[in-house]
Amino acid sequence: MGNRVSLLLFLLLGTASLEAGPLYTVESLGALGSGAALPTGINSAGSAVGWVTDAYGNVNPVYFSNGQAMAFGNGGQANAINNNGVAVGTVFSGGNPGVTEWAAGQTVSLGIAGYGTAINNAGQVAGGYIRPDGQLHAFTWNAGTLVDLGTLGGSSSSAYGINASGQIAGSSMTAGGTFHAFFSNGGTLQDLGTLGGANSYGMALNDAG
């Protein structure tokens, strides 16, 4: 049976598939400590960001480039990086999360309580911010201006992707207590529903929306 399946695949794909080059390459991002590590974002130049854990289990933000890993600091995680080399993520201070940018070796707090999850090439940031009432809401930030994107009727939401046009993808609690993926042009949230289950999550979107 295995040989017949292999022959069928060969006939379907043809000899061109055998002559084509590899569809991807594998590259080490470098080592930083002996704990767990996870890249969370990459830009068109191949620079990546993410986090590593230290010997005590603390999560720390890092930058990966040209096979080298460099720590941004302690207590947090980097989640995205744009083509200008500006990264965004979260730093914890006294156990409280704050949206943070890293660029040209500098760490800059955006003064937002919450989590930075996405950044586009124009420097617009998206994520989830903690309101004074303690609720987590999806937000966008641009040049010092924060926009609360609201929810789909529930108590919490968060953005996870932003494209070149400033369109946002994310997830929000509904009035019924489930989570639904949403799309937004920066105003109200459009409920994308589910594929038949109770929950869905919008994690990224391309420049075509």
Short mmCIF file of C-alpha atoms in Angstrom, two decimals, residues 126 138-140 149 159-163 166-170 182-187 205:
data_model
loop_
_atom_site.label_atom_id
_atom_site.label_comp_id
_atom_site.label_asym_id
_atom_site.label_seq_id
_atom_site.Cartn_x
_atom_site.Cartn_y
_atom_site.Cartn_z
CA ALA A 126 -1.98 47.01 18.98
CA ALA A 138 -8.23 45.72 22.67
CA PHE A 139 -6.45 48.93 21.71
CA THR A 140 -4.46 50.67 19.02
CA LEU A 149 -11.63 49.26 20.51
CA ALA A 159 -5.87 42.74 19.54
CA TYR A 160 -3.20 40.40 18.17
CA GLY A 161 -2.47 41.64 14.64
CA ILE A 162 -2.29 44.97 12.81
CA ASN A 163 -1.57 45.49 9.11
CA GLY A 166 -4.11 49.91 10.58
CA GLN A 167 -6.73 47.16 10.33
CA ILE A 168 -6.81 44.94 13.40
CA ALA A 169 -7.48 41.28 14.18
CA GLY A 170 -8.12 39.97 17.65
CA PHE A 182 -12.95 40.04 15.36
CA PHE A 183 -11.88 42.38 12.57
CA SER A 184 -11.71 46.15 12.98
CA ASN A 185 -10.87 49.20 10.89
CA GLY A 186 -10.09 51.05 14.10
CA GLY A 187 -13.70 51.62 15.10
CA LEU A 205 -3.99 39.48 9.16
#
